[in-house]
Short mmCIF file of C-alpha atoms in Angstrom, two decimals:
data_model
loop_
_atom_site.label_atom_id
_atom_site.label_comp_id
_atom_site.label_asym_id
_atom_site.label_seq_id
_atom_site.Cartn_x
_atom_site.Cartn_y
_atom_site.Cartn_z
CA MET A 1 0.00 0.00 0.00
CA SER A 2 1.11 3.57 -0.66
CA LEU A 3 0.68 6.66 1.49
CA VAL A 4 -2.27 7.85 -0.62
CA ASP A 5 -3.80 4.37 -0.67
CA ASP A 6 -3.76 4.35 3.13
CA ARG A 7 -5.37 7.76 3.36
CA ARG A 8 -8.13 6.88 0.92
CA ALA A 9 -8.84 3.52 2.52
CA LEU A 10 -9.08 5.09 5.97
CA HIS A 11 -11.20 7.93 4.61
CA GLN A 12 -13.84 5.41 3.58
CA ILE A 13 -14.23 3.88 7.05
CA PRO A 14 -14.59 6.84 9.46
CA GLU A 15 -15.56 5.89 13.01
CA LEU A 16 -16.38 7.95 16.08
CA ASP A 17 -14.95 8.47 19.55
CA ARG A 18 -13.45 5.21 20.89
CA ASN A 19 -15.47 2.81 18.78
CA LEU A 20 -12.92 2.29 15.99
CA PRO A 21 -12.92 -1.45 15.14
CA LYS A 22 -12.51 -1.13 11.37
CA THR A 23 -9.89 1.59 11.72
CA MET A 24 -7.87 -0.46 14.22
CA GLU A 25 -8.13 -3.56 12.03
CA TYR A 26 -6.83 -1.61 9.04
CA LEU A 27 -3.91 -0.21 11.03
CA LYS A 28 -2.98 -3.62 12.43
CA ASN A 29 -2.99 -5.18 8.96
CA ALA A 30 -0.91 -2.33 7.56
CA LEU A 31 1.70 -2.76 10.30
CA GLN A 32 1.98 -6.53 9.90
CA GLY A 33 5.34 -7.70 8.66
CA LEU A 34 7.19 -4.59 9.80
CA ARG A 35 9.98 -4.81 12.35
CA CYS A 36 7.90 -3.54 15.23
CA GLN A 37 5.78 -4.78 18.10
CA VAL A 38 2.09 -3.87 17.70
CA PHE A 39 -0.12 -3.64 20.78
CA SER A 40 -3.22 -1.90 22.12
CA PRO A 41 -2.73 0.01 25.40
CA MET A 42 -6.47 0.76 25.72
CA GLU A 43 -9.76 0.62 23.81
CA GLY A 44 -9.57 2.26 20.41
CA ALA A 45 -5.81 2.86 20.55
CA LEU A 46 -2.89 1.16 18.85
CA CYS A 47 0.88 1.45 19.26
CA ALA A 48 3.82 0.33 17.12
CA TRP A 49 7.09 -0.08 19.03
CA PHE A 50 10.42 0.09 17.20
CA ASP A 51 13.13 -1.16 19.54
CA TYR A 52 16.62 -0.19 18.38
CA GLY A 53 18.23 -1.34 21.62
CA HIS A 54 18.43 2.02 23.41
CA ASP A 55 17.42 3.13 26.90
CA SER A 56 15.04 5.88 25.78
CA ALA A 57 12.56 6.65 23.04
CA ILE A 58 10.62 9.35 21.24
CA ALA A 59 6.99 9.06 20.16
CA PHE A 60 4.88 10.26 17.24
CA ARG A 61 1.10 10.52 17.53
CA ALA A 62 -1.82 10.42 15.08
CA ASP A 63 -5.47 10.83 16.04
CA ALA A 64 -7.78 8.16 14.61
CA ASP A 65 -11.39 9.22 15.22
CA ALA A 66 -13.71 10.96 12.77
CA LEU A 67 -16.64 13.37 13.07
CA PRO A 68 -20.45 13.00 12.92
CA VAL A 69 -20.52 14.86 9.59
CA ALA A 70 -22.24 13.72 6.37
CA GLU A 71 -19.68 13.99 3.57
CA THR A 72 -20.61 16.00 0.45
CA ASN A 73 -17.42 15.35 -1.55
CA LYS A 74 -18.07 13.46 -4.79
CA VAL A 75 -14.96 11.31 -4.86
CA PRO A 76 -14.54 7.54 -5.40
CA PHE A 77 -13.14 7.14 -1.88
CA ALA A 78 -15.90 9.05 -0.06
CA SER A 79 -17.10 7.85 3.35
CA ARG A 80 -19.03 4.58 3.30
CA HIS A 81 -20.40 5.26 6.78
CA PRO A 82 -23.49 7.52 6.55
CA GLY A 83 -23.27 10.59 8.74
CA GLN A 84 -19.59 10.05 9.56
CA MET A 85 -16.55 11.61 7.93
CA HIS A 86 -12.85 12.27 8.38
CA ALA A 87 -13.52 15.98 8.11
CA CYS A 88 -10.55 17.00 10.26
CA GLY A 89 -7.72 15.26 8.42
CA HIS A 90 -7.18 12.41 10.87
CA ASP A 91 -7.11 9.96 7.97
CA GLY A 92 -4.11 11.90 6.68
CA HIS A 93 -2.44 11.89 10.09
CA MET A 94 -2.77 8.08 10.31
CA ALA A 95 -1.48 7.63 6.77
CA ILE A 96 1.60 9.68 7.63
CA LEU A 97 2.40 7.47 10.62
CA LEU A 98 1.85 4.26 8.63
CA GLU A 99 4.31 5.41 5.98
CA LEU A 100 6.72 6.48 8.71
CA ALA A 101 6.45 2.97 10.17
CA ARG A 102 7.45 1.45 6.83
CA ARG A 103 10.48 3.69 6.65
CA LEU A 104 11.48 3.06 10.27
CA SER A 105 11.27 -0.69 9.73
CA GLY A 106 14.49 -0.68 7.72
CA LYS A 107 16.50 1.77 9.85
CA ARG A 108 18.83 1.86 12.84
CA LEU A 109 18.22 4.99 14.89
CA ARG A 110 19.75 6.56 18.00
CA LYS A 111 16.41 6.46 19.85
CA ASN A 112 13.71 3.85 20.05
CA VAL A 113 10.43 5.00 18.50
CA LEU A 114 6.82 4.58 19.63
CA LEU A 115 4.05 5.34 17.13
CA VAL A 116 0.71 6.10 18.75
CA PHE A 117 -2.71 5.96 17.08
CA GLN A 118 -5.16 7.61 19.47
CA PRO A 119 -8.98 7.66 19.73
CA ALA A 120 -11.41 10.33 20.94
CA GLU A 121 -9.51 13.49 20.06
CA GLU A 122 -12.77 15.04 18.87
CA THR A 123 -14.79 14.07 21.93
CA THR A 124 -13.53 13.20 25.39
CA GLY A 125 -9.77 13.55 25.04
CA GLY A 126 -8.31 10.12 24.37
CA ALA A 127 -4.80 11.51 24.91
CA LYS A 128 -5.46 11.96 28.63
CA ASP A 129 -6.56 8.36 29.08
CA LEU A 130 -3.65 7.09 27.01
CA CYS A 131 -1.24 8.90 29.31
CA LYS A 132 -2.89 7.23 32.30
CA THR A 133 -1.99 3.79 30.92
CA ASN A 134 1.66 4.64 31.70
CA VAL A 135 2.68 3.48 28.23
CA PHE A 136 5.13 6.38 27.90
CA ARG A 137 6.78 5.62 31.21
CA LYS A 138 7.00 1.91 30.41
CA TYR A 139 8.77 2.58 27.12
CA HIS A 140 10.92 5.44 28.50
CA VAL A 141 9.56 8.02 26.07
CA GLU A 142 11.30 11.35 26.61
CA ALA A 143 9.44 13.44 24.00
CA ILE A 144 6.35 13.16 21.81
CA PHE A 145 5.53 14.87 18.50
CA GLY A 146 2.34 15.42 16.52
CA LEU A 147 1.02 17.44 13.62
CA HIS A 148 -2.26 18.59 12.14
CA LEU A 149 -3.25 19.34 8.55
CA TRP A 150 -3.90 23.07 8.51
CA PRO A 151 -6.05 25.04 6.02
CA GLY A 152 -4.84 28.56 5.32
CA LEU A 153 -1.17 27.68 5.72
CA GLU A 154 0.67 27.34 2.41
CA THR A 155 0.58 23.83 0.94
CA GLY A 156 3.41 21.68 2.25
CA VAL A 157 4.70 24.22 4.77
CA ILE A 158 5.38 22.88 8.26
CA ALA A 159 5.11 25.43 11.07
CA SER A 160 5.17 25.68 14.83
CA ARG A 161 5.99 28.14 17.59
CA ARG A 162 7.56 28.13 21.03
CA ASN A 163 5.31 28.42 24.08
CA GLU A 164 1.59 29.05 23.34
CA MET A 165 0.39 27.41 20.13
CA MET A 166 -3.24 26.33 20.62
CA SER A 167 -5.71 27.48 23.24
CA ARG A 168 -7.32 25.92 26.25
CA SER A 169 -11.04 25.29 25.75
CA CYS A 170 -14.18 25.08 27.82
CA GLU A 171 -17.80 24.73 26.69
CA VAL A 172 -20.24 27.09 28.40
CA LYS A 173 -23.93 26.20 28.58
CA VAL A 174 -26.47 28.28 30.45
CA ASP A 175 -30.12 27.47 31.19
CA ILE A 176 -32.34 30.25 32.49
CA TYR A 177 -35.78 29.28 33.81
CA GLY A 178 -38.54 31.85 34.27
CA ARG A 179 -42.34 31.74 34.24
CA ALA A 180 -44.51 32.02 31.16
CA ALA A 181 -47.31 34.55 30.93
CA HIS A 182 -49.32 36.21 28.20
CA ILE A 183 -47.64 39.38 26.96
CA ALA A 184 -50.75 41.34 27.99
CA LYS A 185 -50.10 40.21 31.57
CA ALA A 186 -46.32 40.19 31.45
CA GLU A 187 -46.07 41.24 35.09
CA GLU A 188 -47.34 37.78 36.06
CA GLY A 189 -44.37 36.09 34.43
CA LEU A 190 -40.62 35.94 34.89
CA ASP A 191 -38.96 36.88 31.61
CA ALA A 192 -36.23 34.34 30.85
CA MET A 193 -35.44 36.10 27.57
CA ALA A 194 -34.70 39.40 29.26
CA ALA A 195 -32.65 37.55 31.84
CA GLY A 196 -30.69 35.91 29.04
CA VAL A 197 -29.95 39.28 27.45
CA GLU A 198 -28.79 40.62 30.82
CA PHE A 199 -26.56 37.59 31.39
CA TYR A 200 -25.01 37.94 27.93
CA SER A 201 -24.38 41.65 28.46
CA ARG A 202 -22.73 41.05 31.83
CA VAL A 203 -20.30 38.35 30.65
CA MET A 204 -19.38 40.26 27.50
CA ALA A 205 -18.61 43.37 29.56
CA MET A 206 -16.51 41.27 31.94
CA GLU A 207 -14.50 39.79 29.04
CA ALA A 208 -14.03 43.21 27.43
CA ALA A 209 -12.55 44.60 30.65
CA ILE A 210 -9.54 42.30 30.36
CA PRO A 211 -6.58 44.01 28.62
CA ARG A 212 -6.54 43.27 24.88
CA LYS A 213 -2.94 42.02 25.03
CA ILE A 214 -4.10 38.99 27.02
CA LEU A 215 -5.10 36.27 24.57
CA ARG A 216 -8.58 34.90 25.27
CA LEU A 217 -11.96 34.29 23.67
CA LEU A 218 -15.45 34.15 25.17
CA LYS A 219 -18.24 33.89 22.62
CA PHE A 220 -21.75 32.48 22.44
CA GLY A 221 -22.84 30.94 19.17
CA LYS A 222 -26.28 29.72 20.16
CA LEU A 223 -29.24 31.34 21.94
CA ARG A 224 -32.77 30.00 22.09
CA SER A 225 -35.69 31.46 23.99
CA GLY A 226 -39.47 31.46 24.06
CA SER A 227 -42.23 29.59 22.28
CA ALA A 228 -44.52 32.30 20.89
CA CYS A 229 -44.38 36.00 20.03
CA ASN A 230 -47.07 36.92 22.56
CA VAL A 231 -45.88 34.83 25.52
CA VAL A 232 -43.21 35.78 28.06
CA SER A 233 -40.39 33.28 27.66
CA ASP A 234 -40.01 30.72 30.46
CA HIS A 235 -36.70 29.28 29.23
CA THR A 236 -33.54 30.63 27.63
CA ARG A 237 -30.57 28.53 26.56
CA LEU A 238 -27.16 29.96 25.70
CA GLU A 239 -24.23 27.89 24.43
CA GLY A 240 -20.73 29.18 23.88
CA SER A 241 -17.03 28.64 24.33
CA LEU A 242 -14.32 30.00 26.60
CA ARG A 243 -10.73 29.80 25.33
CA THR A 244 -7.55 31.05 26.97
CA PHE A 245 -3.86 30.26 27.36
CA GLU A 246 -3.19 31.26 30.97
CA ASP A 247 -4.75 29.35 33.87
CA GLU A 248 -5.28 32.55 35.86
CA VAL A 249 -7.27 34.11 33.03
CA PHE A 250 -9.22 30.90 32.48
CA TYR A 251 -10.33 30.57 36.10
CA THR A 252 -11.02 34.29 36.45
CA LEU A 253 -13.39 34.19 33.49
CA ARG A 254 -15.05 30.98 34.70
CA ALA A 255 -15.67 32.56 38.08
CA GLY A 256 -17.01 35.68 36.39
CA ILE A 257 -19.48 33.65 34.35
CA VAL A 258 -20.80 32.00 37.50
CA SER A 259 -21.03 35.37 39.27
CA ALA A 260 -22.96 36.82 36.33
CA GLY A 261 -25.47 33.99 36.62
CA LYS A 262 -26.01 34.67 40.33
CA ALA A 263 -26.41 38.39 39.70
CA VAL A 264 -29.05 37.73 37.03
CA GLU A 265 -30.91 35.44 39.41
CA ARG A 266 -31.09 38.22 41.98
CA SER A 267 -32.18 40.89 39.52
CA SER A 268 -34.66 38.86 37.47
CA GLY A 269 -36.09 36.29 39.86
CA CYS A 270 -35.30 33.58 37.30
CA THR A 271 -33.26 30.47 38.03
CA VAL A 272 -29.88 30.44 36.26
CA ASN A 273 -27.93 27.19 35.85
CA VAL A 274 -24.40 27.44 34.44
CA TYR A 275 -22.56 24.38 33.13
CA MET A 276 -18.89 24.40 32.15
CA ASN A 277 -16.77 21.37 31.33
CA ASP A 278 -13.03 21.00 31.94
CA GLY A 279 -12.16 21.03 28.22
CA TYR A 280 -8.59 20.57 27.02
CA PRO A 281 -5.49 22.36 28.32
CA PRO A 282 -3.59 24.68 25.95
CA VAL A 283 -0.97 23.29 23.58
CA VAL A 284 2.27 24.88 24.80
CA ASN A 285 5.55 23.87 23.17
CA PRO A 286 8.39 23.83 25.74
CA PRO A 287 11.12 26.31 24.74
CA ALA A 288 13.94 23.83 25.43
CA LEU A 289 12.40 21.15 23.18
CA TYR A 290 11.50 23.78 20.57
CA GLU A 291 15.11 24.97 20.36
CA LYS A 292 16.43 21.41 20.18
CA VAL A 293 14.10 20.47 17.34
CA ARG A 294 14.87 23.77 15.59
CA GLU A 295 18.48 22.60 15.22
CA LEU A 296 17.45 19.24 13.75
CA VAL A 297 14.78 20.04 11.16
CA ASP A 298 13.55 23.06 9.23
CA PHE A 299 10.11 24.54 9.88
CA ARG A 300 8.47 27.95 9.83
CA GLU A 301 7.83 29.88 13.01
CA LEU A 302 4.20 30.94 13.45
CA GLU A 303 3.60 34.58 14.30
CA LYS A 304 0.69 33.96 16.65
CA PRO A 305 -1.12 31.06 18.30
CA SER A 306 -4.46 29.59 17.25
CA MET A 307 -7.63 29.73 19.31
CA ILE A 308 -8.52 26.21 18.15
CA THR A 309 -7.99 23.41 20.68
CA GLU A 310 -6.25 20.03 20.50
CA ASP A 311 -6.02 17.24 23.05
CA PHE A 312 -2.32 16.76 22.20
CA SER A 313 -2.03 19.17 25.13
CA TRP A 314 -2.64 16.28 27.53
CA TYR A 315 0.60 14.61 26.43
CA GLN A 316 2.44 17.81 27.30
CA LYS A 317 1.14 17.48 30.86
CA TYR A 318 2.95 14.15 31.18
CA LEU A 319 6.10 14.60 29.10
CA PRO A 320 7.76 17.14 26.79
CA GLY A 321 5.84 17.39 23.53
CA MET A 322 5.87 19.55 20.43
CA PHE A 323 3.11 20.12 17.90
CA PHE A 324 3.24 21.24 14.27
CA PHE A 325 0.89 22.41 11.53
CA LEU A 326 1.19 20.97 8.01
CA GLY A 327 -0.23 23.43 5.52
CA VAL A 328 -2.87 22.30 3.01
CA GLY A 329 -3.41 25.73 1.44
CA ASP A 330 -6.75 27.19 0.41
CA THR A 331 -9.14 24.37 1.31
CA PRO A 332 -12.54 24.15 2.99
CA ALA A 333 -12.43 24.56 6.76
CA LEU A 334 -11.74 21.74 9.17
CA HIS A 335 -14.97 19.97 10.17
CA ALA A 336 -16.68 21.05 6.93
CA SER A 337 -18.62 18.42 4.99
CA ASP A 338 -16.54 19.17 1.88
CA PHE A 339 -13.13 19.25 3.57
CA HIS A 340 -10.47 17.94 1.20
CA PHE A 341 -6.80 18.55 0.53
CA ASP A 342 -3.92 17.90 -1.85
CA GLU A 343 -2.72 14.45 -0.82
CA GLY A 344 0.77 15.36 -1.95
CA VAL A 345 1.30 17.24 1.33
CA LEU A 346 1.28 13.95 3.24
CA GLU A 347 4.71 13.09 1.85
CA LYS A 348 6.00 16.34 3.40
CA GLY A 349 4.73 15.22 6.78
CA VAL A 350 6.40 11.82 6.51
CA ASP A 351 9.69 13.33 5.38
CA PHE A 352 9.61 15.77 8.29
CA PHE A 353 8.92 13.10 10.92
CA GLU A 354 11.48 10.75 9.38
CA LYS A 355 14.21 13.39 9.50
CA LEU A 356 13.29 14.25 13.07
CA ALA A 357 13.47 10.58 14.09
CA GLU A 358 16.83 10.15 12.36
CA ASN A 359 18.42 13.25 13.89
CA TYR A 360 16.99 13.16 17.40
CA GLN A 361 19.42 11.96 20.08
#
């Protein structure tokens, strides 16, 4: 099989979260016959271990799950699973690691190598659970590397940056419960719509008060309220996202959101329930590792970080890790139903990882 063959085969069998039986079967078959040990450290994950007889190792990671998106591309290798699609390039990431495995199979390197195929990047953060298996400690992994296909970055360009690269994330969901009443007797109700407007105004003012030089994002993309034009709304639902790089800013904004909810309860008489998940930490490339890699391989330095999130950040909580973008040029956005890219860029990713593996010591 070739690099493109792998990508197209995987593109046809997208699977979600941790339920990746066909994907794992394909990966296992592709790795058969290579000079590596193949094993599964947890559900939906697969590792390939290349033991060159050293005391330490480096790791390369690819995410393996897809998205609940119905593909609209008219290509012979389109998804065969209705309502599921590799709309975020994970099929390309896996293909890169499979080709890297073929190349590593015939080499002698100065570090052992662990290739990691990980589930649940798009959902619950499979990287965190993979770290908890202690697989990196068992195989003495001292650094881990990953990349992501990246629209908007020139085709074939590989880029990264020291320190902050991708943001921390947190979903924000707010339910406001009031009391319905006919508009003509509005005083008998509790207006959940007005309370929702007040809540939104409060949290936006709080976010705006933070100095602009501090990188953060707090936005709401969804608001629903009411059932009829002449009835006071008894329920408002807001859904949004909080993204930051610094823990202090993150927890300050979270606390402010909760405080805004309590203030709206007092002023409106409505009940305000605020839900926020833990999300993913920020992707932060350690300066020492960044400088070391900079001396080994060529890549472009990004001017600013992205406010998109990635669960590769969990690896960086357990061991040094560095993340890269692989440009795919002017393509549809990630997660779009028509996402596609020039498959020629995959070779650039393999070459980059291969050179890094060869030079790292």
